[in-house]
Coordinates of C-alpha atoms and ligand atoms in Angstrom, one line a residue:
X1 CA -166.8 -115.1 5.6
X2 CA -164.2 -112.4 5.1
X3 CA -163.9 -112.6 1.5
X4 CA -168.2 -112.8 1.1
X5 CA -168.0 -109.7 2.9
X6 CA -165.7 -107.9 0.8
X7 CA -168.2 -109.3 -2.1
X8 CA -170.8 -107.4 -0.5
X9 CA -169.0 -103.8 -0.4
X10 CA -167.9 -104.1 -3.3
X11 CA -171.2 -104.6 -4.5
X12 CA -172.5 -102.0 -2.7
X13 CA -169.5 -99.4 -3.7
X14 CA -170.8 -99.9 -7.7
X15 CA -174.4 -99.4 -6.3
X16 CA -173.7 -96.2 -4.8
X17 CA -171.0 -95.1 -7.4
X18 CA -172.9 -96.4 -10.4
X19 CA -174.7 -94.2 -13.2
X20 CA -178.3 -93.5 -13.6
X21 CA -178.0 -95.8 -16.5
X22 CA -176.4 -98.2 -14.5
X23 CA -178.5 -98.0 -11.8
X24 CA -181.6 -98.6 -14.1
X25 CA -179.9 -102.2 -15.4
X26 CA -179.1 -103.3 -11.1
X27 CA -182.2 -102.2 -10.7
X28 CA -183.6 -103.7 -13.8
X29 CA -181.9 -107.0 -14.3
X30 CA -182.8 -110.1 -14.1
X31 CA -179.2 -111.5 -13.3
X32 CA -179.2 -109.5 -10.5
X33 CA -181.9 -110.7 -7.8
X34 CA -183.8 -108.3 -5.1
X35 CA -182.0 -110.0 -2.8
X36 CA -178.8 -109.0 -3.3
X37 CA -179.9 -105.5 -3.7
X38 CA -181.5 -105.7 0.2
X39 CA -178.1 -106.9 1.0
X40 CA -176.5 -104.2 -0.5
X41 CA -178.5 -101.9 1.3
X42 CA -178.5 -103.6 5.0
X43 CA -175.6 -105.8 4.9
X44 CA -175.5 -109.8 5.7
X45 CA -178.3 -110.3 8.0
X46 CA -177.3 -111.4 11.8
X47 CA -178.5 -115.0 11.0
X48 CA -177.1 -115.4 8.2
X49 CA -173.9 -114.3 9.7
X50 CA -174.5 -116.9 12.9
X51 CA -175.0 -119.6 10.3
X52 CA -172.0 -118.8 8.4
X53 CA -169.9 -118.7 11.6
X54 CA -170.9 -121.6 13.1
X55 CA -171.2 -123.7 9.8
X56 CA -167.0 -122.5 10.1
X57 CA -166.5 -123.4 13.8
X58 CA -168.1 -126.9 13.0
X59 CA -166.0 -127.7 9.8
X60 CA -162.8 -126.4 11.7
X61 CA -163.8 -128.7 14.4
X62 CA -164.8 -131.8 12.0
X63 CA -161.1 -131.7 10.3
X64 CA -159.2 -131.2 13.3
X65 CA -161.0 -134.5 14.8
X66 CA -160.3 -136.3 11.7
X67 CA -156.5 -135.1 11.8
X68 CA -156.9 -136.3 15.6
X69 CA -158.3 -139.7 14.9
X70 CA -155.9 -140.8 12.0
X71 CA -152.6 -139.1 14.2
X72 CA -154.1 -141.4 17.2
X73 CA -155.4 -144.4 15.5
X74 CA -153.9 -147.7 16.5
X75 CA -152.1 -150.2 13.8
X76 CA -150.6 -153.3 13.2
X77 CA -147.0 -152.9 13.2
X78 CA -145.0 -156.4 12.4
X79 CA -141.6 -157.2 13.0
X80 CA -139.1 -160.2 12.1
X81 CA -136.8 -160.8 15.3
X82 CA -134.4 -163.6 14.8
X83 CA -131.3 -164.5 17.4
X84 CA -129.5 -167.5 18.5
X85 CA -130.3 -170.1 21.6
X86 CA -126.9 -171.3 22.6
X87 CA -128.4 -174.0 25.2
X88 CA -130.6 -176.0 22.8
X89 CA -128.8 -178.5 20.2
X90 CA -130.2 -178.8 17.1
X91 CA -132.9 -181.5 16.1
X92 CA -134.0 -182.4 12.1
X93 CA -137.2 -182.6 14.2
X94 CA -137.0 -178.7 13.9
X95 CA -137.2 -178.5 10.1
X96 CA -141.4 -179.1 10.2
X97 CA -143.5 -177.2 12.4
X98 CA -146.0 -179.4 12.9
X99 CA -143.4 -181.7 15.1
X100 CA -144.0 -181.6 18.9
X101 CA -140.3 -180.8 19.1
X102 CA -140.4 -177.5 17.0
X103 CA -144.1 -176.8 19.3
X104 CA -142.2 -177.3 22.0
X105 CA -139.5 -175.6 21.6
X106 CA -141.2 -172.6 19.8
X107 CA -143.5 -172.4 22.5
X108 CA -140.4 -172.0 25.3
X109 CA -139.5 -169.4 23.3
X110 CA -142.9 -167.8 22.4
X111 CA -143.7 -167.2 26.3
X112 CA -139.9 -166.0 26.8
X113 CA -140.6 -163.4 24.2
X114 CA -144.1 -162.3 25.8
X115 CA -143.0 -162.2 29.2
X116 CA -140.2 -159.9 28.1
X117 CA -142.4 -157.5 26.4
X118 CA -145.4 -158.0 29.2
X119 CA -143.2 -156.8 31.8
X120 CA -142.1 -153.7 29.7
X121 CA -143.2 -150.2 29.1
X122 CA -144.1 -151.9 25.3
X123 CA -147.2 -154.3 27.6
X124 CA -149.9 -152.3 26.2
X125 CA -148.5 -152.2 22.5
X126 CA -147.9 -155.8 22.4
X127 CA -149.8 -158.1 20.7
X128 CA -148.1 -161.4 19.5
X129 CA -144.7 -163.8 18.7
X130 CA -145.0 -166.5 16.4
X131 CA -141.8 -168.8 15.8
X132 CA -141.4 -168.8 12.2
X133 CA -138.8 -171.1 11.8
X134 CA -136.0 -173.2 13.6
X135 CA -132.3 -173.2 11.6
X136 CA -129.4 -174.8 12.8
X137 CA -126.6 -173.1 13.6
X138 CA -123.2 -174.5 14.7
X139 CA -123.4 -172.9 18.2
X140 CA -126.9 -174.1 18.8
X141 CA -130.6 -172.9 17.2
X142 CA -131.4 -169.5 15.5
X143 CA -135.0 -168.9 15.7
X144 CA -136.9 -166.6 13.9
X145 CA -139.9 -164.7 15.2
X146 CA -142.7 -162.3 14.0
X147 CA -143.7 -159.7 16.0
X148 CA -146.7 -158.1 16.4
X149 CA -147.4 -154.6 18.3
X150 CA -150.1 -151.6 18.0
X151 CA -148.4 -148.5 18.0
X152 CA -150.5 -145.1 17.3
X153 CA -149.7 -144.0 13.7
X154 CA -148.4 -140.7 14.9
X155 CA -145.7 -142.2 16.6
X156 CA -142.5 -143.0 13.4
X157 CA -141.8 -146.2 12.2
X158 CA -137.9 -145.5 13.9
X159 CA -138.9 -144.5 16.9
X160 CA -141.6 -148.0 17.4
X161 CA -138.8 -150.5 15.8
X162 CA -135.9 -148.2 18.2
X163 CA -138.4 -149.6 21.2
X164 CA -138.9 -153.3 19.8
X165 CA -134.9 -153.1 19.4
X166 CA -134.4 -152.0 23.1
X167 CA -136.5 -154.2 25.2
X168 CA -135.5 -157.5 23.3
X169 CA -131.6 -156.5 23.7
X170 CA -131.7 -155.2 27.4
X171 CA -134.6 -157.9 28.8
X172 CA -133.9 -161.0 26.4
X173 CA -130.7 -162.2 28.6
X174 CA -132.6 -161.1 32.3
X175 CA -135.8 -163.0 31.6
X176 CA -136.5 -166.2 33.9
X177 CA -136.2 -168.0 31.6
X178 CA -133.8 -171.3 30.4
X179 CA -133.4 -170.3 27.6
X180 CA -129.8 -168.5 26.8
X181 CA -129.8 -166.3 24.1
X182 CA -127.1 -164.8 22.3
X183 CA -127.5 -160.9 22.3
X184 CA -125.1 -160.2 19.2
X185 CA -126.7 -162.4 17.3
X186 CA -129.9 -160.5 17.3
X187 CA -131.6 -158.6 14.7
X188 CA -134.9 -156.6 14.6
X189 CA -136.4 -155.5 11.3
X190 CA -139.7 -153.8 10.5
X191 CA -141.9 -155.7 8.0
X192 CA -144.8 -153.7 6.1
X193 CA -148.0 -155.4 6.7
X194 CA -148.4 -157.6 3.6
X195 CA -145.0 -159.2 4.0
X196 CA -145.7 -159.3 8.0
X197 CA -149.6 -161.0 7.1
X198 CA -147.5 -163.2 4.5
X199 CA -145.5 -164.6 7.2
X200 CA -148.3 -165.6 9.4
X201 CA -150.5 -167.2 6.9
X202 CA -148.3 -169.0 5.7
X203 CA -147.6 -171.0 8.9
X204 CA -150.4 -173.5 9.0
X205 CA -153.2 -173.5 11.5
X206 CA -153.3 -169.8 12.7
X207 CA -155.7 -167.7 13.1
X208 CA -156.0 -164.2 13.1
X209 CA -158.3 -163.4 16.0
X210 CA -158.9 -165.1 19.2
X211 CA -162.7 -166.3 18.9
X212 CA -164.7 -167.5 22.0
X213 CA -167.4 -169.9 21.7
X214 CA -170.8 -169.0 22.5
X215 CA -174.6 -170.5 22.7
X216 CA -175.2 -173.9 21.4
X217 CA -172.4 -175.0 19.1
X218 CA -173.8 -177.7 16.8
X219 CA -174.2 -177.7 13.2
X220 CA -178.0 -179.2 13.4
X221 CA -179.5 -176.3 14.5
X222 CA -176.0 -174.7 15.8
X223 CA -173.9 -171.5 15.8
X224 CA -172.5 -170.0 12.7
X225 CA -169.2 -169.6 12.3
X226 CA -167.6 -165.9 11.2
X227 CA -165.1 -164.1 9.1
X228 CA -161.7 -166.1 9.7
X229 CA -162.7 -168.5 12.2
X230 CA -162.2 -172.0 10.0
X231 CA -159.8 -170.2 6.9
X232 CA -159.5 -174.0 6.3
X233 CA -162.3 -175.0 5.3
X234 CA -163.1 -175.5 1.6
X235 CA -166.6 -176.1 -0.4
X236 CA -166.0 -178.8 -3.0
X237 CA -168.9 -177.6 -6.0
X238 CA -169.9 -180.1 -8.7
X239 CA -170.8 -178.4 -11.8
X240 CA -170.7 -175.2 -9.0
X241 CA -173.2 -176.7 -6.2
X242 CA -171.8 -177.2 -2.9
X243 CA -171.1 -181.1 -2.3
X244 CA -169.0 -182.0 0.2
X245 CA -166.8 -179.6 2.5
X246 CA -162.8 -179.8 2.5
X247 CA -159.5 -179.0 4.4
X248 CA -156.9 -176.6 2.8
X249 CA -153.4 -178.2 3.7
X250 CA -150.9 -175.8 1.2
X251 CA -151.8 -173.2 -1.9
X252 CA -152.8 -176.4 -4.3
X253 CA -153.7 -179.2 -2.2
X254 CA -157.2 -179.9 -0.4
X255 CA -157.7 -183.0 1.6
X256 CA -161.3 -184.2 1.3
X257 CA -163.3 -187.9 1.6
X258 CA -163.0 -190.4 -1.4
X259 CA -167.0 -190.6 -1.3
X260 CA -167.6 -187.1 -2.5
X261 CA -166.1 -188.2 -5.8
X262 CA -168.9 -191.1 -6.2
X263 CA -169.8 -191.9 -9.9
X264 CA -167.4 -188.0 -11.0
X265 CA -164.3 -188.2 -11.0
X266 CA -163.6 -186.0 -13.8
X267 CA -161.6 -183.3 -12.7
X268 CA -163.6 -180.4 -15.3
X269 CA -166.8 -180.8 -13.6
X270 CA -165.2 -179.7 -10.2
X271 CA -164.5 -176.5 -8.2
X272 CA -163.3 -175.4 -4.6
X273 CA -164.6 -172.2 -2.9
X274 CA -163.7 -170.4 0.4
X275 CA -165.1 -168.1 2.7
X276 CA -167.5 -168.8 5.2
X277 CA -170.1 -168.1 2.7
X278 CA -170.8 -170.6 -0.4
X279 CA -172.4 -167.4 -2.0
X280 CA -170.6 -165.1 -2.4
X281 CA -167.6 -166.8 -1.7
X282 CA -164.0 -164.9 -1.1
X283 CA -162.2 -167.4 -3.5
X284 CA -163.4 -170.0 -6.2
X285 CA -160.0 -172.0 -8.0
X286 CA -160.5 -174.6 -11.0
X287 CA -159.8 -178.6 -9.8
X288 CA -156.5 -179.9 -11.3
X289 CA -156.3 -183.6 -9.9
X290 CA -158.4 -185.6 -8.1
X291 CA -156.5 -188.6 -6.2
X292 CA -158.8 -191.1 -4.4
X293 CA -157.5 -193.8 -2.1
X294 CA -156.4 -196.7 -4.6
X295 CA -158.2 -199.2 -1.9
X296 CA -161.3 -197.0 -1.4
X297 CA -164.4 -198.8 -3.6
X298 CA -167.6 -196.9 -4.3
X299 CA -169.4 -200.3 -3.9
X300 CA -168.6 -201.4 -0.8
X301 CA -170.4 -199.5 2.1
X302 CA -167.9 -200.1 4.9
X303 CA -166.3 -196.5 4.2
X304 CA -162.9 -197.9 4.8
X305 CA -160.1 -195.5 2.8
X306 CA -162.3 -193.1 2.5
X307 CA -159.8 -189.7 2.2
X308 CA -159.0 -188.1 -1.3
X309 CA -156.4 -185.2 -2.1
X310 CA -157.5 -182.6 -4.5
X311 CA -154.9 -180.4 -6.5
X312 CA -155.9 -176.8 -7.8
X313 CA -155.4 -174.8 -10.4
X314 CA -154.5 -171.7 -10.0
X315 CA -153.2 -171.5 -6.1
X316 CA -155.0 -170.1 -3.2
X317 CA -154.0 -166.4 -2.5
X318 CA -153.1 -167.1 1.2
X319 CA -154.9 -164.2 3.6
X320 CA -156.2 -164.2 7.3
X321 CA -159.6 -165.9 6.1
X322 CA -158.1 -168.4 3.8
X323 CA -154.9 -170.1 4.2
X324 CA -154.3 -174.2 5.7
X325 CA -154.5 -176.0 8.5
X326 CA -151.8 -178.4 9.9
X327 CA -151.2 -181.9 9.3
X328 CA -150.4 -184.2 12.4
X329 CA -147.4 -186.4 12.5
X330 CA -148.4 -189.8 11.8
X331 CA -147.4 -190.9 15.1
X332 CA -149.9 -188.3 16.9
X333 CA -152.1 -190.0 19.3
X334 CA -155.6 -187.6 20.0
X335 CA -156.7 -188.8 23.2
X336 CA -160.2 -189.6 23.6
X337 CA -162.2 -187.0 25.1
X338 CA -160.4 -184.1 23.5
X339 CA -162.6 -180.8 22.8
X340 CA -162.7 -180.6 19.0
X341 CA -164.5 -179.0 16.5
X342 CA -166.1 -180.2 13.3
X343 CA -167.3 -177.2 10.4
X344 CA -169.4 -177.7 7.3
X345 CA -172.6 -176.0 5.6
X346 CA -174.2 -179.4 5.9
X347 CA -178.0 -180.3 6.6
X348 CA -179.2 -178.6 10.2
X349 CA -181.3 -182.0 10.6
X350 CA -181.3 -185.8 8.8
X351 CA -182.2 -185.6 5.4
X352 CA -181.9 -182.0 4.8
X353 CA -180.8 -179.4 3.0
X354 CA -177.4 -177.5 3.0
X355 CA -177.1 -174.0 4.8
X356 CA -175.5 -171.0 3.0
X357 CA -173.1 -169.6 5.8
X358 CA -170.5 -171.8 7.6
X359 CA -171.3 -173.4 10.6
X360 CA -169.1 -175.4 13.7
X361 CA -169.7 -177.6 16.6
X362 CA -167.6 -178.4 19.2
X363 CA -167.3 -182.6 19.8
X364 CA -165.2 -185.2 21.8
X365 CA -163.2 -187.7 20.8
X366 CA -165.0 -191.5 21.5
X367 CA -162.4 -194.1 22.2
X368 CA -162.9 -197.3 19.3
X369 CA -163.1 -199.0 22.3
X370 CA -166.4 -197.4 23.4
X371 CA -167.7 -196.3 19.6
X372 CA -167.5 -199.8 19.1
X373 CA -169.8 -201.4 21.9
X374 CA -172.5 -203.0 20.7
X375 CA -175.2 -200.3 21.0
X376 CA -172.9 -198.2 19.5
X377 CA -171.6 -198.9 16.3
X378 CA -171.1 -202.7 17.2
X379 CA -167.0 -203.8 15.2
X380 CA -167.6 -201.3 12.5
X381 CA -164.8 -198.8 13.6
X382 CA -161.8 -200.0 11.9
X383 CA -158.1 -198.1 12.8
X384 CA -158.2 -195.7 10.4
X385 CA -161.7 -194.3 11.7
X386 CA -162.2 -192.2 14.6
X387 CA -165.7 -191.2 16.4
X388 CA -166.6 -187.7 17.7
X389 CA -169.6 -186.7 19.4
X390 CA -171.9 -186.9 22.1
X391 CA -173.3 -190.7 23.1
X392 CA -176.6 -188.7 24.2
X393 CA -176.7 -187.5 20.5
X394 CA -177.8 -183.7 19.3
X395 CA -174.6 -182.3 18.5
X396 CA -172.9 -183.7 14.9
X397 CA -171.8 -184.0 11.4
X398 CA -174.6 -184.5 8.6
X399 CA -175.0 -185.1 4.9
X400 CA -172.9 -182.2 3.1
X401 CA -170.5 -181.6 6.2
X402 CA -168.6 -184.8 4.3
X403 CA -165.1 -184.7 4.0
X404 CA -165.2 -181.1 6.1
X405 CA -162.5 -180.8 9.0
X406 CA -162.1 -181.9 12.7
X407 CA -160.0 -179.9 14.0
X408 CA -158.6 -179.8 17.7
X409 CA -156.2 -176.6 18.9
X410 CA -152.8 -176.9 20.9
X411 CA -151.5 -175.2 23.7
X412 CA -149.4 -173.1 21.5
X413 CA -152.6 -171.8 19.4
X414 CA -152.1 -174.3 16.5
X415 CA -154.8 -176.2 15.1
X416 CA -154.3 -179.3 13.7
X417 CA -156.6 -181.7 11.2
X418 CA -157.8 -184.6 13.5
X419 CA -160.9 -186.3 11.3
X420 CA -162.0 -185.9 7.8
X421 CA -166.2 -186.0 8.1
X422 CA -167.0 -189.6 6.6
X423 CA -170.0 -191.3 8.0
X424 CA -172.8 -192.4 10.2
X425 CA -176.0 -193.8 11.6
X426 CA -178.5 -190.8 10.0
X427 CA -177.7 -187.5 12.5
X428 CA -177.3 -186.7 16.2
X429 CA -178.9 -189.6 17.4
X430 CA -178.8 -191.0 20.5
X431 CA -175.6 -193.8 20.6
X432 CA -174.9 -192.7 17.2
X433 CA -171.6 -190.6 16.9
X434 CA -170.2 -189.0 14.1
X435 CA -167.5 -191.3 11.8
X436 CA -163.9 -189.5 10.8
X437 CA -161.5 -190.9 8.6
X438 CA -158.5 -190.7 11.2
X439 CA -155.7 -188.2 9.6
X440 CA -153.0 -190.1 11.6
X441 CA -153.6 -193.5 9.9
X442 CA -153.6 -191.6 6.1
X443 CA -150.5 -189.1 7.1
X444 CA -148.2 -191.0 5.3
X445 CA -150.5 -191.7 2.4
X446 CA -151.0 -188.1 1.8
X447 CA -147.3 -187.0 1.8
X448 CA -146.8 -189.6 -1.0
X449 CA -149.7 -187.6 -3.1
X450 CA -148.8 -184.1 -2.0
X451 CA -145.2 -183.5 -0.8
X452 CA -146.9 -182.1 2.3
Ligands
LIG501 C1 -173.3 -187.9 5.1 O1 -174.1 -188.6 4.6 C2 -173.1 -187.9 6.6 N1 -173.7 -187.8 11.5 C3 -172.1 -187.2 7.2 C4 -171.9 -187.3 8.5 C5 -172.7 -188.0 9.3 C6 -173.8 -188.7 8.7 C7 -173.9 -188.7 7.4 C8 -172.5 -188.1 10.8 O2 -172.6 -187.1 4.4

């Protein structure tokens, strides 16, 4: 405003100070509009002037809320806490998560970690501990946790870890807890997010967000899912059309059904996608190997063996919407009438076609016992099958949801791969559950193909 002002007397000065020939060329140019002459003669007109200062007040006022909002904005801030427990012996049970020794004991110290931060000034900023790992140490177990806490991005990355630091040292001895931990063995350090998101996703069957379920969760005519909620799940394409759905179980490895591989086995003509959309999906990687269960025959419809391991080529780039889910132990026993769920962009009703966008339904586990009653399935559940579903039908599985996941959560957040989708009497009928190769019964059979 100031300096357009100045503009303006100058102007004016040359006006009043300029020569009859000059004054003819202001007067007579056309570089020099009328308008600037009225200026000249009245100065900036009193709107003009309003609209100039309150075009200034308003762009003060815009950048000093966006200063505001990016000083006060919440993030992520993740740290890696690791200390030793001097009352628990080590256990090779400790050395795989998916073990109910390492849940167990990760969980003990999971809710010792929360309750220390809960009942500090930090209970607003906290967000999350997830045991990474279990290491033996000759004086007991050093346990190694990621920590995760909002802190506003004003306040410095010394001053939020010097907070983290103080809590855990002066609460992690007082908690109630039984647990004894060794204070001078404890270490805090700051991750930056990738390395801190690295962590995470590579722990198997996490999930970013906590999702609740709502409306009718079936995949004939049921709920979608959204951004992160399955990052298991994988789309296995033939010649790059969705065929039969998938479980991620490392970078390389999918675990699928041996019938999705009927009459093409031939690596080449294969893909995998992720995402909960088949188009556009957030990853697509090349097929490397194709192992189907030596005893699993194409010919014989009585679906026994039906699991398959697919290796890919390059790895999966591990994020919070794609990464694997966790493989029982082979000794796991699912009890029936556990709350699982079952994912796959397979047909909404018998017979038809396959949906673009991801969808879930939640189902129960049938005992043999009952799946194989007479009006059920009648002797045709063998060991290494498992029903899910509803006897009174509606909610299910169906054609293209093949070899998709069923997967059940733990009480430490974990989800683990129950089923593999294999068959069943047409969809959602009425006696008529959905058929799961039983991940228990094939545990052993996969770690001999993958490692995992
Ligand atoms: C199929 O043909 C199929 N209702 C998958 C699941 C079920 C039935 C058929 C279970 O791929």
């Amino acid at each position: 405003l100031k300096s357009i002002l100045r503009c303006c007397t100058l102007r004016c000065g040359i006006r009043n100070s300029a020569s009859p020939r000059q004054k003819s060329f202001l007067v007579t140019s056309q570089w020099y509009p009328e308008v600037l002459m009225d200026r000249g003669r009245t100065g900036l007109e009193p709107w003009k002037i309003a609209v100039i200062v309150v075009s200034a007040i308003a762009g003060a006022a815009l950048i000093i809320g966006l200063i505001t909002f990016f000083l006060c904005r919440d993030q992520d801030r993740y740290y890696n806490a690791s200390f030793l427990i001097t009352n628990v012996d080590y256990k090779s049970q400790y050395e795989r998560q998916t073990t109910e020794e390492f849940r167990d004991l990760s969980q003990e110290i999971e809710t010792m970690v929360s309750e220390v931060f809960k009942g500090s000034f930090l209970s607003k900023r906290y967000i999350k501990c997830h045991v990474v790992s279990l290491s033996p140490d000759p004086a007991g177990v050093l346990a190694s946790v990621v920590l995760v806490f909002k802190f506003a991005s004003s306040d410095s990355k010394t001053t939020s870890w010097g907070r983290v630091h103080r809590v855990l040292r002066r609460r992690l001895t007082t908690s109630s807890n039984s647990l004894n931990v060794d204070l001078s063995t404890l270490s805090v350090a700051e991750l930056n997010k990738e390395k801190g998101d690295d962590l995470l996703n590579n722990c198997c069957g996490i999930r970013k967000q906590q999702f609740s379920f709502t409306g009718v969760e079936r995949i004939i005519g049921g709920q979608r899912a959204r951004d992160g909620e399955w990052p298991w799940q994988a789309s296995i394409q033939l010649d790059g059309t969705h065929r039969c759905g998938a479980s991620v179980i490392s970078n390389t490895w999918l675990v699928t059904a041996a019938h999705c591989f009927r009459g093409v086995r031939n690596p080449r003509r294969w893909t995998a996608s992720f995402g909960i959309l088949l188009r556009p999906p957030k990853q697509r990687k090349r097929v490397r190997k194709i192992i189907v269960h030596e005893k699993y025959c194409d010919f014989v419809l009585d679906h026994e063996y039906d699991v398959a391991v697919v290796e890919l080529d390059p790895p999966i780039e591990f994020t919070s919407d794609v990464h694997s889910v966790c493989l029982p132990e082979a000794t796991h026993v699912f009890p029936e009438n556990t709350s699982c769920f079952v994912t796959g962009w397979g047909a909404m009703k018998n017979d038809g076609y396959s949906v673009n966008q991801l969808r879930q339904a939640e189902v129960k586990i049938i005992s043999t016992e009952v799946c194989n009653k007479r009006h059920v399935y009648g002797g045709a559940i063998t060991p290494g099958m498992l029903c899910a579903g509803y006897l009174e039908g509606q909610v299910d599985a169906c054609q293209g949801d093949s070899g998709g996941p069923l997967v059940t959560v733990n009480s430490r957040g974990i989800w683990y791969l129950v089923g593999i989708v294999s068959w069943g009497d047409e969809c959602g009928k009425r006696n008529k559950p959905g058929v799961y190769t039983r991940v228990t019964y094939y545990r052993n059979w996969i770690a001999s193909k993958t490692g995992i």
